Tab-separated table of C-alpha atoms in Angstrom:
chain	number	residue	atom	x	y	z
A	1	MET	CA	156.690	156.048	181.145
A	2	LYS	CA	160.452	157.067	181.303
A	3	TYR	CA	161.096	159.861	178.710
A	4	ASN	CA	163.076	159.111	175.745
A	5	GLY	CA	163.107	161.858	172.995
A	6	PHE	CA	164.851	159.851	170.273
A	7	TYR	CA	162.018	159.201	168.061
A	8	TYR	CA	160.732	162.810	168.124
A	9	TRP	CA	164.122	163.981	167.394
A	10	MET	CA	164.499	161.548	164.587
A	11	PHE	CA	161.174	162.602	163.042
A	12	LYS	CA	160.870	166.202	163.937
A	13	GLY	CA	162.474	167.360	160.582
A	14	SER	CA	160.085	165.475	158.399
A	15	MET	CA	157.129	166.564	160.399
A	16	LYS	CA	158.003	170.192	160.278
A	17	LYS	CA	158.517	169.981	156.532
A	18	VAL	CA	155.069	168.654	155.854
A	19	LEU	CA	153.603	171.261	158.122
A	20	ALA	CA	155.553	174.105	156.272
A	21	GLU	CA	154.298	172.788	152.906
A	22	LYS	CA	150.770	172.862	153.949
A	23	TYR	CA	150.621	175.878	156.344
A	24	GLY	CA	153.693	177.838	155.966
A	25	LYS	CA	157.028	177.946	157.917
A	26	ALA	CA	155.919	180.193	160.702
A	27	TYR	CA	152.953	177.845	161.613
A	28	ALA	CA	155.234	174.747	161.363
A	29	ALA	CA	157.785	176.396	163.650
A	30	GLU	CA	155.137	177.389	166.284
A	31	ILE	CA	153.533	173.795	166.332
A	32	MET	CA	156.881	171.873	166.474
A	33	LYS	CA	158.137	174.284	169.311
A	34	LYS	CA	155.002	173.468	171.226
A	35	SER	CA	154.905	169.756	170.441
A	36	ARG	CA	158.382	169.174	171.929
A	37	LYS	CA	157.020	169.882	175.362
A	38	VAL	CA	153.782	168.055	174.569
A	39	TYR	CA	155.669	164.911	173.652
A	40	ARG	CA	157.641	164.881	176.928
A	41	GLU	CA	154.305	165.271	178.732
A	42	LEU	CA	152.605	162.482	176.822
A	43	VAL	CA	155.571	160.096	177.413
A	44	GLU	CA	155.908	160.827	181.140
A	45	ARG	CA	152.080	160.510	181.661
A	46	ALA	CA	151.811	157.235	179.813
A	47	ASP	CA	151.568	153.935	181.771
A	48	ASP	CA	154.721	152.386	182.927
A	49	ILE	CA	155.365	149.409	180.723
A	50	GLY	CA	158.867	148.901	181.761
A	51	ASP	CA	161.933	150.917	180.964
A	52	ASP	CA	163.747	147.918	179.345
A	53	ASN	CA	160.603	146.813	177.531
A	54	PRO	CA	161.567	145.697	173.983
A	55	MET	CA	158.255	146.937	172.613
A	56	ALA	CA	158.214	150.345	174.244
A	57	TYR	CA	159.489	151.871	171.001
A	58	ASN	CA	156.032	151.270	169.429
A	59	GLU	CA	154.586	153.743	171.864
A	60	LEU	CA	157.261	156.209	171.764
A	61	PHE	CA	157.105	156.137	168.120
A	62	ALA	CA	153.236	156.813	167.966
A	63	LEU	CA	153.489	159.498	170.592
A	64	ALA	CA	155.860	161.516	168.338
A	65	PHE	CA	153.048	161.953	165.937
A	66	VAL	CA	150.357	162.509	168.387
A	67	ALA	CA	152.328	165.299	169.902
A	68	PRO	CA	152.026	167.888	167.036
A	69	TYR	CA	148.340	166.888	166.598
A	70	MET	CA	147.554	167.781	170.206
A	71	ALA	CA	149.973	170.845	170.088
A	72	SER	CA	147.517	172.173	167.316
A	73	GLU	CA	144.562	171.371	169.438
A	74	LYS	CA	143.519	168.929	166.672
A	75	LYS	CA	143.435	171.738	163.961
A	76	ILE	CA	145.853	169.714	161.973
A	77	PRO	CA	143.621	167.112	160.235
A	78	PRO	CA	144.456	163.378	160.721
A	79	GLU	CA	145.104	163.212	156.943
A	80	THR	CA	148.100	165.648	157.398
A	81	VAL	CA	149.354	163.667	160.456
A	82	GLN	CA	149.153	160.454	158.029
A	83	GLU	CA	151.396	162.354	155.576
A	84	MET	CA	153.847	163.178	158.405
A	85	MET	CA	153.986	159.623	159.442
A	86	ARG	CA	154.433	158.331	155.816
A	87	ARG	CA	157.193	160.923	155.102
A	88	SER	CA	158.971	160.117	158.227
A	89	LEU	CA	159.114	156.456	157.499
A	90	TYR	CA	160.406	157.085	153.854
A	91	HIS	CA	163.007	159.394	155.465
A	92	ILE	CA	164.535	156.317	157.061
A	93	LYS	CA	163.502	153.790	154.349
A	94	TRP	CA	167.193	152.615	154.227
A	95	TYR	CA	166.881	151.327	157.725
A	96	PHE	CA	163.757	149.048	156.675
A	97	ALA	CA	165.276	148.108	153.396
A	98	ARG	CA	168.011	146.381	155.215
A	99	THR	CA	165.504	143.623	155.909
A	100	ASP	CA	164.443	141.384	153.164
A	101	LEU	CA	161.308	139.365	154.006
A	102	ASN	CA	161.825	137.032	151.234
A	103	THR	CA	164.587	135.422	153.168
A	104	PRO	CA	164.662	133.305	156.387
A	105	LYS	CA	167.048	135.799	157.767
A	106	GLY	CA	164.669	138.761	156.970
A	107	LYS	CA	161.681	136.951	158.526
A	108	ALA	CA	163.596	136.181	161.718
A	109	GLU	CA	164.799	139.774	161.871
A	110	ASN	CA	161.165	141.093	161.543
A	111	LYS	CA	159.959	138.907	164.285
A	112	LYS	CA	163.042	139.458	166.544
A	113	SER	CA	161.458	142.424	168.633
A	114	VAL	CA	158.286	140.506	169.340
A	115	VAL	CA	160.046	137.295	170.250
A	116	LYS	CA	162.428	139.315	172.465
A	117	TYR	CA	159.608	141.045	174.269
A	118	ALA	CA	157.799	137.655	174.767
A	119	GLU	CA	160.938	136.453	176.366
A	120	TRP	CA	161.070	139.463	178.569
A	121	TYR	CA	157.519	139.491	179.588
A	122	THR	CA	157.586	135.770	180.513
A	123	PRO	CA	161.047	134.976	181.507
A	124	GLU	CA	160.214	131.711	183.499
A	125	ASN	CA	159.241	129.691	180.425
A	126	LYS	CA	162.447	128.744	178.394
A	127	LYS	CA	161.018	125.924	176.279
A	128	SER	CA	158.955	127.674	173.480
A	129	VAL	CA	158.531	131.069	171.933
A	130	VAL	CA	154.718	130.323	171.703
A	131	LYS	CA	154.617	129.518	175.498
A	132	TYR	CA	156.556	132.633	176.308
A	133	ALA	CA	153.780	134.754	174.950
A	134	GLU	CA	150.902	132.591	176.255
A	135	TRP	CA	152.082	132.095	179.773
A	136	TYR	CA	152.406	135.384	181.603
A	137	THR	CA	153.968	135.200	184.997
A	138	PRO	CA	152.103	136.808	187.869
A	139	GLU	CA	155.054	139.073	188.636
A	140	LYS	CA	155.343	140.624	185.130
A	141	GLU	CA	151.525	140.869	184.733
A	142	ALA	CA	151.250	142.461	188.095
A	143	GLN	CA	154.073	144.872	187.467
A	144	TYR	CA	152.996	145.957	184.005
A	145	PRO	CA	149.381	145.098	183.637
A	146	THR	CA	148.716	147.307	180.667
A	147	SER	CA	151.671	146.196	178.456
A	148	PHE	CA	151.474	144.638	175.090
A	149	LYS	CA	150.219	141.054	175.186
A	150	VAL	CA	151.413	138.897	172.494
A	151	ASP	CA	150.679	135.326	171.346
A	152	PHE	CA	150.954	133.178	168.264
A	153	VAL	CA	147.450	131.794	168.188
A	154	GLY	CA	146.251	131.132	164.688
A	155	GLN	CA	149.633	130.733	163.075
A	156	PRO	CA	148.937	129.492	159.607
A	157	TYR	CA	151.877	126.977	159.418
A	158	GLU	CA	154.899	126.012	161.277
A	159	GLY	CA	157.631	128.391	160.897
A	160	ALA	CA	155.550	131.197	159.477
A	161	CYS	CA	156.444	134.702	160.270
A	162	TYR	CA	153.305	135.318	162.357
A	163	TYR	CA	152.119	136.726	165.649
A	164	ARG	CA	149.294	138.833	167.108
A	165	ILE	CA	148.934	141.515	169.678
A	166	THR	CA	145.840	141.126	171.859
A	167	ARG	CA	146.397	144.116	174.137
A	168	CYS	CA	147.807	147.380	172.982
A	169	PRO	CA	148.647	150.198	175.445
A	170	VAL	CA	149.085	152.739	172.472
A	171	CYS	CA	145.252	152.217	171.634
A	172	ALA	CA	144.203	152.432	175.152
A	173	TYR	CA	146.270	155.736	175.721
A	174	ALA	CA	145.030	157.193	172.401
A	175	GLU	CA	141.320	156.479	173.831
A	176	LYS	CA	142.244	158.200	177.025
A	177	LEU	CA	143.765	161.283	175.303
A	178	GLY	CA	140.845	161.563	172.967
A	179	VAL	CA	142.892	160.827	169.711
A	180	ALA	CA	141.592	157.439	168.760
A	181	GLU	CA	140.865	158.756	165.291
A	182	LEU	CA	144.714	158.601	164.681
A	183	MET	CA	144.971	154.874	165.650
A	184	PRO	CA	143.765	153.481	162.169
A	185	LEU	CA	146.620	155.681	160.626
A	186	PHE	CA	149.237	153.910	162.801
A	187	CYS	CA	147.783	150.684	161.702
A	188	GLU	CA	148.360	151.624	157.995
A	189	LEU	CA	152.054	152.242	158.736
A	190	ASP	CA	152.458	148.447	159.461
A	191	ASN	CA	151.759	147.998	155.836
A	192	VAL	CA	154.328	150.768	154.750
A	193	MET	CA	156.992	149.529	156.979
A	194	ILE	CA	156.647	145.933	155.920
A	195	THR	CA	156.333	146.988	152.252
A	196	LEU	CA	159.773	148.684	152.671
A	197	GLN	CA	161.105	145.363	153.926
A	198	HIS	CA	160.110	143.696	150.696
A	199	GLY	CA	157.082	142.097	152.273
A	200	VAL	CA	153.295	141.785	152.382
A	201	LEU	CA	151.083	141.976	155.433
A	202	HIS	CA	148.098	139.733	155.406
A	203	ARG	CA	145.732	141.072	158.144
A	204	GLU	CA	142.328	140.226	159.211
A	205	GLN	CA	141.630	142.724	161.914
A	206	THR	CA	142.818	145.399	164.190
A	207	ILE	CA	141.924	146.544	167.805
A	208	ALA	CA	141.730	150.110	166.397
A	209	ALA	CA	138.970	149.075	163.967
A	210	GLY	CA	137.029	147.128	166.727
A	211	GLY	CA	138.601	143.782	166.373
A	212	GLU	CA	140.015	141.773	169.174
A	213	TYR	CA	143.717	141.726	168.177
A	214	TYR	CA	146.242	142.976	165.643
A	215	ASP	CA	147.522	140.077	163.497
A	216	TYR	CA	150.819	140.043	161.699
A	217	TYR	CA	151.057	137.319	159.051
A	218	ILE	CA	153.851	138.401	156.931
A	219	THR	CA	155.291	136.954	153.666
A	220	GLY	CA	158.023	138.163	151.152
A	221	ASP	CA	156.657	140.147	148.230
A	222	LYS	CA	158.228	137.525	145.864
A	223	GLU	CA	156.429	134.609	147.528
A	224	LYS	CA	152.913	133.386	147.735
A	225	ALA	CA	151.131	132.823	151.048
A	226	PRO	CA	150.447	129.039	151.351
């Protein structure tokens, strides 16, 4: 994957602060210095899923937190990594709070990236967002065979803010790196981000927990799920 240090740069301050609080400033500085190099290596060794992939940010985001965990040789417990993630998200909560999932506009904004990805991954079908995600062109599939796979199977009702991910390169890479124990923590971040957007995530399963997919059925926190 092409290196992009934006997410590491954005969250390094929050991560370092958590480490300093728990283990002291010297240790925090040491780990963060090492993790900068580790992050670059992780990104560059990851499978190529397309430089212009609209969902690549998911993997770049996750690897920002994998980096200090691996830089510490996994001496930092997952619970501390979880706190680093949570603190980092709340550091930019203003960004998520701009979206109100109680409104049609907010729902559309939340779904925007996955719809954009579906269009990017399946450009030959221009009739339906559902078909975008279900009909993979041989060209894209052959070029990026390990990229995210998205569909809308199981949508509870027409117009619902819903989609699911049936193939996740982040999970696959975490397994390869030997850090699969972090994946459930990343899944929990979905709840945090959606809560900051005034929403509720109704989820049945995750790939990280052994399920077949990640399902995203989202409603506003002021509405009832039909």
